[in-house]
Amino acid sequence: MELTVVVPTFNERDNIVPLVERLIKVLAGTDWEVVFVDDDSPDGTAEVVRQLAQTDRRVRCVQRIGRRGLASACVEGMLTSAAPFLAVMDADLQHDEELLPRMLEELRGDGLDIVVGSRYVEGGGVGGWSRLRVGISAMAGRLSRFVVKADIADPMSGFFMIRRDTFHQEVRRLSAQGFKILLDLFASSPAPLRFKELPFQFRARLHGESKLDTLVAWEYVNLLLDKIIGHIVPVRFLMFAMVGGVGIGVHLAVLAIGLRAGGLGFPVAQATATMVAMTGNFLLNNVFTYRDQRLRGRGLIWGLLSFYLVCGLGALANVGIASFIYHSDEPWWLAGLAGAVVGSVWNYAMSSVFTWTRRR
Ligand SMILES: Nc1nc2c(ncn2[C@@H]2O[C@H](COP(=O)(O)OP(=O)(O)O)[C@@H](O)[C@H]2O)c(=O)[nH]1
Ligand SMILES: [Mg+2]
């Protein structure tokens, strides 16, 4: 086995067969396999892959349940491989498979760790992208300079081939968050990666639709933050704390409205504000902090109930600690702050176990 092509998929049913046909054609004469890593696509992508795998041992499927995330899918697909060379490409035929044999050729020599399919070197391009998307992509590329020192034209590319031993050297340092696995590889490498970029034309998607939505920008910021400060404090906790800050604003606003406009008594207004703030925090965390494990449908209801419970206990811990410190003759603000910190750490730790559990 010389080459494993890892293909992350989410709702790509109709692209599987055409992609494998093309791989068979361009990789003739090479000993290769393709691993599709599917995040339990509702359209049955994994089933299509398995059907193909029934008659072709080169095709394999890893199906992940209750998880989302392009970068982590790529990492886990690469970890299934024993081949010396690993390629990653999209399922939707936007990446030019003709490049694969040339990437392989480059890597077989001893001089390179990674070969990148690049849209931004001479001869490459993005075809029919809108100006807005070109602008956003260029902007993201400039931001990436904060974490990547290499002078690479297309650090956001999702199309590359890497030596397996290079990948294994840095796999434990990877953030594996969001969309940008290549950037992650470059930013996490202990020694500068020896790389080469080969141009290709980014084609239009064959079937299905893009999973890139506006929150991808958010994931990108997460990745950059993780690379910059992730070794000091987990970025997820920072997100959680930021949402908590928003929650305090929501709480005070609802309280004020309840007291002034609603004419409620203080306990009722405070209870209402607490419920609204907790619910709001839950929904915000579900979309931003735990985007990769987002709860839906019935899981959302159970998640909300468990979040109420976790936060209720967190509030008890908060008040208990704060009162204890206050009665030890420490200043009121220190007592209050200590209670709040203990409460938020509790809420964060417990909700990561009981609310956004991976099992759901
Ligand atoms: N396993 C997995 N694959 C994903 C996920 N999101 C996107 N993909 C796949 O990643 C590739 C690139 O996504 P795509 O929507 O085409 O992004 P675009 O080309 O930037 O518009 C495609 O093969 C998708 O099916 C995900 O959450 N999990
Ligand atoms: Mg695509």
XYZ file of N, CA and C in Angstrom, residues 208-352:
435
model
N -24.806 18.095 -4.810
C -24.953 18.468 -3.405
C -24.604 19.920 -3.163
N -24.560 20.322 -1.893
C -24.270 21.722 -1.626
C -23.152 21.909 -0.611
N -22.604 23.120 -0.609
C -21.486 23.429 0.274
C -21.931 23.442 1.729
N -21.050 22.956 2.614
C -21.358 23.012 4.045
C -20.753 24.258 4.675
N -20.084 25.052 3.848
C -19.480 26.272 4.362
C -20.579 27.263 4.670
N -20.807 27.579 5.929
C -21.752 28.639 6.228
C -21.017 29.747 6.965
N -21.763 30.732 7.412
C -21.089 31.892 7.998
C -20.323 31.517 9.261
N -20.741 30.448 9.951
C -20.062 30.100 11.194
C -18.678 29.514 10.962
N -18.358 29.212 9.717
C -17.022 28.725 9.426
C -15.985 29.782 9.808
N -16.338 31.042 9.613
C -15.434 32.124 10.004
C -15.169 32.048 11.506
N -16.194 31.740 12.243
C -16.076 31.588 13.700
C -15.115 30.447 14.047
N -15.267 29.315 13.380
C -14.377 28.182 13.630
C -12.934 28.554 13.332
N -12.782 29.357 12.302
C -11.451 29.768 11.895
C -10.798 30.596 12.998
N -11.563 31.548 13.543
C -11.054 32.358 14.649
C -10.695 31.451 15.829
N -11.530 30.450 16.083
C -11.246 29.481 17.143
C -9.901 28.797 16.949
N -9.668 28.388 15.714
C -8.417 27.681 15.420
C -7.224 28.602 15.670
N -7.320 29.836 15.162
C -6.209 30.775 15.354
C -5.975 31.019 16.841
N -7.063 31.248 17.598
C -6.930 31.480 19.037
C -6.288 30.289 19.724
N -6.716 29.088 19.303
C -6.173 27.900 19.936
C -4.675 27.797 19.709
N -4.241 28.165 18.507
C -2.812 28.104 18.214
C -2.051 29.151 19.009
N -2.695 30.299 19.274
C -1.981 31.389 19.943
C -2.014 31.229 21.465
N -3.179 30.925 22.041
C -3.257 30.861 23.517
C -3.743 29.520 24.043
N -4.007 28.556 23.133
C -4.602 27.289 23.565
C -3.787 26.520 24.584
N -2.473 26.760 24.616
C -1.650 26.028 25.579
C -1.783 26.618 26.975
N -2.389 27.792 27.098
C -2.553 28.395 28.422
C -3.960 28.111 28.967
N -4.958 28.395 28.163
C -6.331 28.140 28.619
C -7.131 27.634 27.425
N -7.964 26.599 27.625
C -8.702 26.054 26.487
C -9.614 27.110 25.861
N -9.582 27.192 24.536
C -10.396 28.191 23.846
C -11.883 27.951 24.125
N -12.234 26.679 24.287
C -13.642 26.393 24.538
C -14.098 27.031 25.860
N -13.203 27.013 26.842
C -13.583 27.635 28.106
C -13.746 29.146 27.932
N -12.867 29.754 27.137
C -12.995 31.189 26.889
C -14.343 31.510 26.242
N -14.723 30.676 25.262
C -16.018 30.868 24.596
C -17.142 30.778 25.623
N -17.024 29.737 26.450
C -18.047 29.494 27.471
C -18.151 30.703 28.398
N -17.004 31.235 28.793
C -17.001 32.377 29.696
C -17.562 33.623 29.008
N -17.251 33.765 27.698
C -17.790 34.912 26.960
C -19.303 34.840 26.880
N -19.804 33.627 26.605
C -21.255 33.453 26.566
C -21.834 33.768 27.945
N -21.126 33.354 28.993
C -21.567 33.670 30.347
C -21.672 35.180 30.555
N -20.698 35.923 30.022
C -20.731 37.380 30.121
C -21.958 37.959 29.442
N -22.259 37.431 28.251
C -23.471 37.861 27.547
C -24.694 37.540 28.409
N -24.659 36.373 29.052
C -25.774 35.945 29.901
C -26.050 36.924 31.032
N -24.990 37.506 31.593
C -25.195 38.480 32.679
C -25.945 39.697 32.145
N -25.551 40.137 30.942
C -26.262 41.260 30.324
C -27.731 40.930 30.112
N -27.994 39.726 29.581
C -29.376 39.302 29.335
C -30.147 39.278 30.652
N -29.522 38.714 31.645
C -30.164 38.606 32.964
C -30.593 39.982 33.477
N -29.653 40.937 33.451
C -29.966 42.263 33.992
C -31.053 42.945 33.170
N -30.998 42.743 31.843
C -32.004 43.377 30.995
C -33.395 42.818 31.314
N -33.502 41.494 31.420
C -34.809 40.899 31.703
C -35.299 41.317 33.087
N -34.361 41.359 34.021
C -34.720 41.771 35.385
C -35.284 43.194 35.382
N -34.604 44.085 34.685
C -35.056 45.475 34.645
C -36.436 45.578 34.002
N -36.610 44.858 32.899
C -37.904 44.914 32.221
C -39.001 44.360 33.138
N -38.702 43.230 33.786
C -39.691 42.611 34.669
C -40.090 43.538 35.802
N -39.114 44.217 36.379
C -39.395 45.091 37.524
C -40.095 46.375 37.095
N -39.547 47.004 36.048
C -40.053 48.332 35.674
C -41.322 48.223 34.864
N -41.237 47.464 33.732
C -42.383 47.443 32.824
C -43.389 46.369 33.227
N -42.891 45.232 33.695
C -43.811 44.131 33.994
C -44.467 44.248 35.360
N -43.929 45.110 36.215
C -44.481 45.256 37.548
C -44.407 43.983 38.381
N -43.415 43.134 38.106
C -43.276 41.890 38.868
C -42.602 42.170 40.213
N -42.847 41.301 41.180
C -42.110 41.378 42.426
C -40.682 40.921 42.180
N -39.743 41.292 43.080
C -38.340 40.978 42.803
C -38.065 39.477 42.639
N -38.575 38.623 43.528
C -38.239 37.189 43.374
C -38.712 36.634 42.036
N -39.923 37.011 41.625
C -40.443 36.494 40.360
C -39.602 37.022 39.192
N -39.297 38.314 39.224
C -38.507 38.912 38.145
C -37.120 38.274 38.086
N -36.523 38.048 39.262
C -35.189 37.450 39.303
C -35.230 36.013 38.771
N -36.258 35.267 39.148
C -36.384 33.888 38.672
C -36.569 33.868 37.154
N -37.414 34.769 36.663
C -37.631 34.830 35.207
C -36.325 35.146 34.489
N -35.612 36.145 35.015
C -34.352 36.542 34.380
C -33.365 35.379 34.380
N -33.347 34.629 35.482
C -32.428 33.494 35.568
C -32.745 32.450 34.496
N -34.035 32.121 34.361
C -34.421 31.120 33.373
C -34.094 31.592 31.957
N -34.420 32.850 31.666
C -34.154 33.362 30.318
C -32.646 33.343 30.041
N -31.863 33.781 31.026
C -30.414 33.840 30.812
C -29.832 32.435 30.632
N -30.308 31.481 31.446
C -29.786 30.113 31.310
C -30.134 29.531 29.946
N -31.405 29.739 29.539
C -31.830 29.203 28.243
C -31.021 29.844 27.119
N -30.854 31.172 27.214
C -30.078 31.871 26.195
C -28.643 31.363 26.144
N -28.039 31.194 27.319
C -26.666 30.685 27.362
C -26.559 29.294 26.754
N -27.542 28.483 27.075
C -27.534 27.131 26.511
C -27.551 27.193 24.982
N -28.453 28.009 24.433
C -28.577 28.054 22.968
C -27.310 28.634 22.331
N -26.756 29.681 22.941
C -25.523 30.274 22.395
C -24.367 29.277 22.454
N -24.236 28.615 23.588
C -23.164 27.619 23.693
C -23.357 26.496 22.685
N -24.608 26.157 22.460
C -24.882 25.065 21.522
C -24.443 25.428 20.100
N -24.608 26.713 19.759
C -24.248 27.127 18.397
C -22.763 27.475 18.286
N -22.210 28.148 19.301
C -20.839 28.638 19.170
C -19.824 27.731 19.865
N -20.020 27.518 21.161
C -18.992 26.814 21.927
C -18.915 25.340 21.546
N -20.081 24.745 21.339
C -20.114 23.319 21.036
C -20.644 23.064 19.636
N -20.210 23.877 18.711
C -20.685 23.754 17.347
C -20.428 22.358 16.777
N -19.294 21.770 17.164
C -18.952 20.463 16.618
C -19.781 19.339 17.233
N -20.492 19.637 18.308
C -21.329 18.590 18.927
C -22.740 19.116 19.096
N -23.162 19.965 18.178
C -24.427 20.667 18.329
C -25.588 19.697 18.546
N -26.419 20.013 19.540
C -27.576 19.172 19.827
C -28.756 19.627 18.974
N -29.547 18.653 18.557
C -30.726 18.969 17.752
C -31.893 18.127 18.221
N -33.109 18.550 17.857
C -34.303 17.744 18.104
C -34.456 17.392 19.574
N -34.649 16.101 19.841
C -34.881 15.693 21.220
C -33.637 15.896 22.075
N -32.464 15.709 21.452
C -31.215 15.931 22.176
C -31.147 17.352 22.723
N -31.753 18.280 21.993
C -31.737 19.682 22.414
C -32.526 19.849 23.715
N -33.683 19.207 23.801
C -34.526 19.318 24.999
C -33.796 18.706 26.209
N -33.295 17.487 26.030
C -32.569 16.844 27.127
C -31.355 17.659 27.517
N -30.667 18.174 26.523
C -29.491 18.988 26.800
C -29.858 20.200 27.645
N -30.977 20.851 27.285
C -31.406 22.048 28.016
C -31.715 21.688 29.466
N -32.435 20.587 29.675
C -32.777 20.189 31.045
C -31.512 19.895 31.856
N -30.565 19.178 31.234
C -29.356 18.877 31.990
C -28.569 20.153 32.263
N -28.643 21.099 31.329
C -27.934 22.376 31.533
C -28.539 23.138 32.724
N -29.879 23.149 32.834
C -30.529 23.772 34.000
C -30.000 23.152 35.282
N -29.934 21.830 35.284
C -29.509 21.117 36.493
C -28.054 21.477 36.845
N -27.180 21.398 35.825
C -25.771 21.724 36.040
C -25.632 23.145 36.577
N -26.327 24.103 35.935
C -26.194 25.502 36.351
C -26.791 25.714 37.735
N -27.862 24.976 38.059
C -28.465 25.090 39.385
C -27.446 24.690 40.446
N -26.795 23.566 40.229
C -25.773 23.121 41.191
C -24.596 24.093 41.211
N -24.247 24.594 40.015
C -23.156 25.568 39.922
C -23.475 26.803 40.753
N -24.744 27.240 40.717
C -25.141 28.425 41.484
C -25.013 28.147 42.978
N -25.385 26.937 43.403
C -25.236 26.576 44.818
C -23.772 26.637 45.240
N -22.905 26.035 44.406
C -21.475 26.043 44.715
C -20.969 27.483 44.791
N -21.409 28.280 43.839
C -21.019 29.683 43.764
C -21.384 30.401 45.070
N -22.653 30.298 45.482
C -23.104 31.014 46.676
C -22.404 30.468 47.921
N -22.235 29.146 47.956
C -21.581 28.542 49.116
C -20.165 29.060 49.301
N -19.366 28.984 48.236
C -17.970 29.444 48.305
C -17.907 30.934 48.644
N -18.749 31.715 47.949
C -18.715 33.171 48.146
C -19.056 33.505 49.597
N -20.068 32.846 50.158
C -20.462 33.139 51.543
C -19.336 32.773 52.498
N -18.727 31.612 52.234
C -17.634 31.171 53.098
C -16.513 32.217 53.114
N -16.127 32.658 51.932
C -15.030 33.630 51.859
C -15.442 34.953 52.498
N -16.677 35.356 52.247
C -17.176 36.609 52.807
C -17.131 36.575 54.331
N -17.537 35.432 54.906
C -17.558 35.315 56.360
C -16.172 35.132 56.953
N -15.167 34.868 56.086
C -13.791 34.833 56.589
C -13.177 36.228 56.546
N -14.051 37.250 56.490
C -13.610 38.647 56.539
C -12.792 39.095 55.333
N -13.004 38.443 54.198
C -12.376 38.940 52.975
C -13.311 39.995 52.379
N -12.770 40.866 51.492
C -13.652 41.888 50.906
C -14.781 41.259 50.080
N -15.900 41.973 49.995
C -17.089 41.442 49.314
C -16.800 41.102 47.859
N -15.974 41.936 47.191
C -15.769 41.696 45.751
C -14.941 40.442 45.513
N -14.010 40.170 46.443
C -13.202 38.960 46.285
C -14.083 37.723 46.479
N -14.942 37.792 47.491
C -15.868 36.683 47.740
C -16.762 36.453 46.516
N -17.305 37.554 46.000
C -18.208 37.444 44.833
C -17.478 36.877 43.629
N -16.277 37.383 43.411
C -15.505 36.938 42.247
C -15.149 35.454 42.365
N -14.694 35.064 43.547
C -14.307 33.663 43.739
C -15.508 32.754 43.500
N -16.659 33.151 44.016
C -17.867 32.346 43.794
C -18.178 32.226 42.320
N -18.078 33.357 41.601
C -18.407 33.348 40.168
C -17.434 32.461 39.397
N -16.142 32.538 39.749
C -15.152 31.728 39.034
C -15.408 30.235 39.280
N -15.618 29.888 40.550
C -15.879 28.475 40.854
C -17.148 28.005 40.138
N -18.192 28.851 40.177
C -19.449 28.494 39.491
C -19.236 28.284 38.009
N -18.471 29.159 37.350
C -18.332 28.992 35.887
C -17.470 27.793 35.531
N -16.422 27.566 36.317
C -15.603 26.383 36.020
C -16.448 25.114 36.206
N -17.212 25.094 37.267
C -18.126 23.964 37.496
C -19.075 23.804 36.292
N -19.724 24.885 35.921
C -20.698 24.789 34.815
C -20.024 24.286 33.546
N -18.828 24.805 33.298
C -18.119 24.405 32.081
C -17.789 22.918 32.124
N -17.185 22.501 33.239
C -16.741 21.106 33.325
C -17.930 20.152 33.279
N -18.958 20.461 34.062
C -20.088 19.534 34.138
C -20.903 19.518 32.840
N -21.093 20.680 32.231
C -21.908 20.665 31.013
C -21.145 19.970 29.881
N -19.806 19.996 29.932
C -19.080 19.290 28.870
C -19.231 17.781 29.030
